[in-house]
PDB file of C-alpha atoms in Angstrom:
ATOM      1  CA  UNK A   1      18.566  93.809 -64.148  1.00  0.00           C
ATOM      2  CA  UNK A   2      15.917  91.348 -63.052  1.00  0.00           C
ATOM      3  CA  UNK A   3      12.382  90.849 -64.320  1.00  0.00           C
ATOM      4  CA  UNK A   4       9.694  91.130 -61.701  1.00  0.00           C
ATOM      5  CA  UNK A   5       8.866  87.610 -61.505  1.00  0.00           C
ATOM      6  CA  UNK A   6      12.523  87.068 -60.809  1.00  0.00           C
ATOM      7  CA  UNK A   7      12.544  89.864 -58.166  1.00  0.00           C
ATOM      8  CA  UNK A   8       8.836  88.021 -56.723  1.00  0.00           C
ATOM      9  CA  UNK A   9      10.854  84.767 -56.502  1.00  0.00           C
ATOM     10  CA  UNK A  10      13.865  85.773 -54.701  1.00  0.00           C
ATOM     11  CA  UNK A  11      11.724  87.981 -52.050  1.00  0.00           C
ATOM     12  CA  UNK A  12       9.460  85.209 -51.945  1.00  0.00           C
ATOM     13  CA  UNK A  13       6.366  87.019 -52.523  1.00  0.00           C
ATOM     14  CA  UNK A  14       3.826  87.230 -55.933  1.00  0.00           C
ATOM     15  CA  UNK A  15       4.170  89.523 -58.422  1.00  0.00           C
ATOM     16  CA  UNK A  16       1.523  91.307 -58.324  1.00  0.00           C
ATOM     17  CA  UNK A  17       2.615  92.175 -54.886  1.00  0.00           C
ATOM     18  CA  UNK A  18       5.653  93.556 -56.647  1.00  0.00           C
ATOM     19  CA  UNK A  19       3.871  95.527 -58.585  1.00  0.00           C
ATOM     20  CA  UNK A  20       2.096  97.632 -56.420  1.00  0.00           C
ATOM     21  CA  UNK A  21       4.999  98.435 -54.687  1.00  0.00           C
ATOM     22  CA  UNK A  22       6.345  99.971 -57.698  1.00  0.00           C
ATOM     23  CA  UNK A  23       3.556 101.741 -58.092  1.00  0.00           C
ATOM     24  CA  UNK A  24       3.358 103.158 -54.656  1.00  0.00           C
ATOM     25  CA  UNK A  25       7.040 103.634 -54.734  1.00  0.00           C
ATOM     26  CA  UNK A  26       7.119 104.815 -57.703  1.00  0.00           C
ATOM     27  CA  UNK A  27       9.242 108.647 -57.369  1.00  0.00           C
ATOM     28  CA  UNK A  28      12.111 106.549 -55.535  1.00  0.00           C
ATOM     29  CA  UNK A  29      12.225 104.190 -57.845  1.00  0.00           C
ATOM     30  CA  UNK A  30      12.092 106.575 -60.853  1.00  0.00           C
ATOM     31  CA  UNK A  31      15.590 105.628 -62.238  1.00  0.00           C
ATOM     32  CA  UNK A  32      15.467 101.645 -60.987  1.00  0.00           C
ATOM     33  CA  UNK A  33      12.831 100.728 -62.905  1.00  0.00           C
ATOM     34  CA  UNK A  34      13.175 100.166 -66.899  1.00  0.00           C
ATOM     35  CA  UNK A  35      10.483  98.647 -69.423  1.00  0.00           C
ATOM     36  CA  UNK A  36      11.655  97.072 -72.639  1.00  0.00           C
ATOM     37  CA  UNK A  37       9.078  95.383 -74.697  1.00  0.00           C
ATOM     38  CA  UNK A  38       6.347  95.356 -72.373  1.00  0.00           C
ATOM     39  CA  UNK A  39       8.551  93.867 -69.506  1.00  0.00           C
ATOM     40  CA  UNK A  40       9.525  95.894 -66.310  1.00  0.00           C
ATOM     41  CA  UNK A  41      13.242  95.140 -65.240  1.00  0.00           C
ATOM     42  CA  UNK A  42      14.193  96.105 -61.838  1.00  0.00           C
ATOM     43  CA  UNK A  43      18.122  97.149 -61.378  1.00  0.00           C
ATOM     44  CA  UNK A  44      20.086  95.608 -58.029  1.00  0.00           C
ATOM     45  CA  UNK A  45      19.097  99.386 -56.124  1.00  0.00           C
ATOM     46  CA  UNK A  46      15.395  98.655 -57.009  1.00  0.00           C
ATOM     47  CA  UNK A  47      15.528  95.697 -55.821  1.00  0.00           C
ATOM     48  CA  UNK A  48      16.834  96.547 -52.237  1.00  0.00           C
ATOM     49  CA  UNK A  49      14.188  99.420 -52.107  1.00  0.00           C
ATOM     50  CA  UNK A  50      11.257  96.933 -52.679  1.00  0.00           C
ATOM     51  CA  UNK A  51      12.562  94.263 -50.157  1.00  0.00           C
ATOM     52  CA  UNK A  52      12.582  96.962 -47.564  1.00  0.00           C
ATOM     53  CA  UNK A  53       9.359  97.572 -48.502  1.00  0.00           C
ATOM     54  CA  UNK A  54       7.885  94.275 -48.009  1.00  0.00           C
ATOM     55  CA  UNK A  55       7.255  93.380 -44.494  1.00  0.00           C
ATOM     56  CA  UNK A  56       8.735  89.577 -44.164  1.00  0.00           C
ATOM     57  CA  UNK A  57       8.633  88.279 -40.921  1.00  0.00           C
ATOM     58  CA  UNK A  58      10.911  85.021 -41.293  1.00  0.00           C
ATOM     59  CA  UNK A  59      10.628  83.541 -38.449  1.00  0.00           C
ATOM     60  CA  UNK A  60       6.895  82.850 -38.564  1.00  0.00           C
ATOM     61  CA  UNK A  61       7.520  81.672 -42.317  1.00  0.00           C
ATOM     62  CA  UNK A  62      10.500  79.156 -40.899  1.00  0.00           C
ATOM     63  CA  UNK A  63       8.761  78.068 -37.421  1.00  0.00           C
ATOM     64  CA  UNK A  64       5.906  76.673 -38.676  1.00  0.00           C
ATOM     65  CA  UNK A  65       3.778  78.557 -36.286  1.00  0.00           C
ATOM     66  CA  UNK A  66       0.998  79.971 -38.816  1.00  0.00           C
ATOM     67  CA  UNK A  67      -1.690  78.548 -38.230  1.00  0.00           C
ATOM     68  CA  UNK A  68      -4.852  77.496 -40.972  1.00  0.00           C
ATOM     69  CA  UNK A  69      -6.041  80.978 -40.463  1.00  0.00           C
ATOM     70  CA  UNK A  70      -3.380  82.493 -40.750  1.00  0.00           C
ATOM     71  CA  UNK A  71      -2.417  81.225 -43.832  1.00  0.00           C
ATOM     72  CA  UNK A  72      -5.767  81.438 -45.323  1.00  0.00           C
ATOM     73  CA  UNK A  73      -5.687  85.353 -44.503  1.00  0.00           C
ATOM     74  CA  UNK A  74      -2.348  85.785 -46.315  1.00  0.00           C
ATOM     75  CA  UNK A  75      -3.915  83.739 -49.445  1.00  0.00           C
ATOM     76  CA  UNK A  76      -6.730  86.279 -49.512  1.00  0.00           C
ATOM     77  CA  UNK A  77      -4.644  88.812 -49.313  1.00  0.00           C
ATOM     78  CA  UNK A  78      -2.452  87.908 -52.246  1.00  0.00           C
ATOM     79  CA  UNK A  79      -5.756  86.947 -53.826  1.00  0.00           C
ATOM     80  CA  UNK A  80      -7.223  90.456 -53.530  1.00  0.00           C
ATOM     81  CA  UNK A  81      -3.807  91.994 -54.422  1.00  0.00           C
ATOM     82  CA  UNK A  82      -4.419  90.329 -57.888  1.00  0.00           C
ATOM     83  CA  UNK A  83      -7.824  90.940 -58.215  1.00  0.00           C
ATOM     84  CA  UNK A  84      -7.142  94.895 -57.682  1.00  0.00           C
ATOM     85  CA  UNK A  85      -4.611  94.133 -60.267  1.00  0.00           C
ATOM     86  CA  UNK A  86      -6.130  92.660 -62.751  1.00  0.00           C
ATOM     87  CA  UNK A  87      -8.649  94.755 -62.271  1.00  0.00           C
ATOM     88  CA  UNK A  88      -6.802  97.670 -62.940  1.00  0.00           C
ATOM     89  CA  UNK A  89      -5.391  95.765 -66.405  1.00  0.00           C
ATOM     90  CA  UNK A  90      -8.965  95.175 -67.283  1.00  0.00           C
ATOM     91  CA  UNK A  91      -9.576  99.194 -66.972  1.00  0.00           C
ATOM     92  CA  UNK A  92      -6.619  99.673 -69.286  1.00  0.00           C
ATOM     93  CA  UNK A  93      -7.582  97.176 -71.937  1.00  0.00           C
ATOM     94  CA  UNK A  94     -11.106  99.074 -72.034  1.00  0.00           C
ATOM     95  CA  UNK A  95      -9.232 102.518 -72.695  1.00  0.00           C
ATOM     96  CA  UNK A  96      -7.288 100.539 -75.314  1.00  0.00           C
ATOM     97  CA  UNK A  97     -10.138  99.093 -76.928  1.00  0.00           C
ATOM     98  CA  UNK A  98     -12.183 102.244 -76.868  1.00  0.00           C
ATOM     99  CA  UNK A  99      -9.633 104.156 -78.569  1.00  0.00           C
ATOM    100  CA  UNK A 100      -9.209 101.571 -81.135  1.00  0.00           C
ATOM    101  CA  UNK A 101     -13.056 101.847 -81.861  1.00  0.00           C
ATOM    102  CA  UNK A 102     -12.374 105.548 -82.002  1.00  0.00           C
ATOM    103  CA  UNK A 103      -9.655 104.992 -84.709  1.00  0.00           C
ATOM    104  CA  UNK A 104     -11.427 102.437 -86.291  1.00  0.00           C
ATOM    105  CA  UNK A 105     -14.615 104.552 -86.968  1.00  0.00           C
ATOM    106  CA  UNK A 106     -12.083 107.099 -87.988  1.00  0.00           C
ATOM    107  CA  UNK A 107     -10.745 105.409 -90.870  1.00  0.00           C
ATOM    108  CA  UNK A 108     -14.279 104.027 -91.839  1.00  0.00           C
ATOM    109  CA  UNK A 109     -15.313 107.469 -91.996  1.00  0.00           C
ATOM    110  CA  UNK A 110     -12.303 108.172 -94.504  1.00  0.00           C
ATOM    111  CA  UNK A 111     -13.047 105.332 -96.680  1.00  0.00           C
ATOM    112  CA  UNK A 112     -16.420 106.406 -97.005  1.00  0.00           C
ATOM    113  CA  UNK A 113     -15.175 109.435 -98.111  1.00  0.00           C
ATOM    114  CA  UNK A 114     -12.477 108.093-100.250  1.00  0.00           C
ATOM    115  CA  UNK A 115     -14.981 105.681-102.227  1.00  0.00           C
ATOM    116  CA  UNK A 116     -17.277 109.710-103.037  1.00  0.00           C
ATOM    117  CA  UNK A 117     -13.882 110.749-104.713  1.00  0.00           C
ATOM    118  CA  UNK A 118     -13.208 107.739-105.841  1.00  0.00           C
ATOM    119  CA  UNK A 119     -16.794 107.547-107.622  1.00  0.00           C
ATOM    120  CA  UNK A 120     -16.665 111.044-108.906  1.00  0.00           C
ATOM    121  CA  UNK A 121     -12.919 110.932-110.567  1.00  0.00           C
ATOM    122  CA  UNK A 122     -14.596 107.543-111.966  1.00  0.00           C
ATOM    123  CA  UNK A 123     -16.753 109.183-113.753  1.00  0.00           C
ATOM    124  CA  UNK A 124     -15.347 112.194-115.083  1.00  0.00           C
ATOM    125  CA  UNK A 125     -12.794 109.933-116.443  1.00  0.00           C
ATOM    126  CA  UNK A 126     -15.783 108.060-118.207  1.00  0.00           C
ATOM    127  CA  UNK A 127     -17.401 111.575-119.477  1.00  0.00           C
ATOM    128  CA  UNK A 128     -13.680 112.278-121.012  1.00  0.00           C
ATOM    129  CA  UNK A 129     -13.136 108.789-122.928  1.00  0.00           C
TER     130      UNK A 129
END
């Protein structure tokens, strides 16, 4: 089992890029893919599935034909690839943080309540002594 930033490194590409292909492969790899603590492992099968996912083309990487272009498309490419990824966190963390308002007013709401009881037990206890 390999972390994705292991599987990024040995397929040479970010992990972000990773990522999405999980995510758009995700019904084949189903049963490759297990998260433990809030980190994704990737089994040896996974693994094989994602690098024949990912389009490497070795011999421009190894010839040192890419030129400044080139390489300045492929950095804005992995650049957007994380920006549509964090992006995507970002919508997440909102969800999380809305709900956590939601609970939050929740239990306000029942403390508010609580302290009425409380107030009224008070002082029937005070009208018995």
């Amino acid at each position: 089992m390999y972390r994705v930033i292991e599987v990024a490194r040995m397929l040479g590409v970010s992990k972000v890029t990773i990522y999405k292909k999980v995510n758009k492969n995700k019904k084949i790899l189903k049963n490759h893919i297990h998260t433990r603590s809030n980190i994704t492992y990737i089994d040896d099968v996974g693994v094989d599935i994602i690098k024949d996912t990912i389009e490497i083309n070795s011999s421009n990487i190894y010839s040192g034909s890419n030129d400044v272009d080139e390489l300045k498309k492929e950095y804005l490419d992995d650049m957007s690839e994380t920006i549509d990824f964090l992006s995507s966190q970002i919508q997440i963390k909102k969800k999380q943080i809305q709900k956590k308002d939601e609970i939050i007013e929740a239990y306000k709401s029942i403390l508010k309540s609580n302290r009425g009881k409380l107030q009224y037990l008070d002082s029937k206890i005070n009208q018995v002594n």
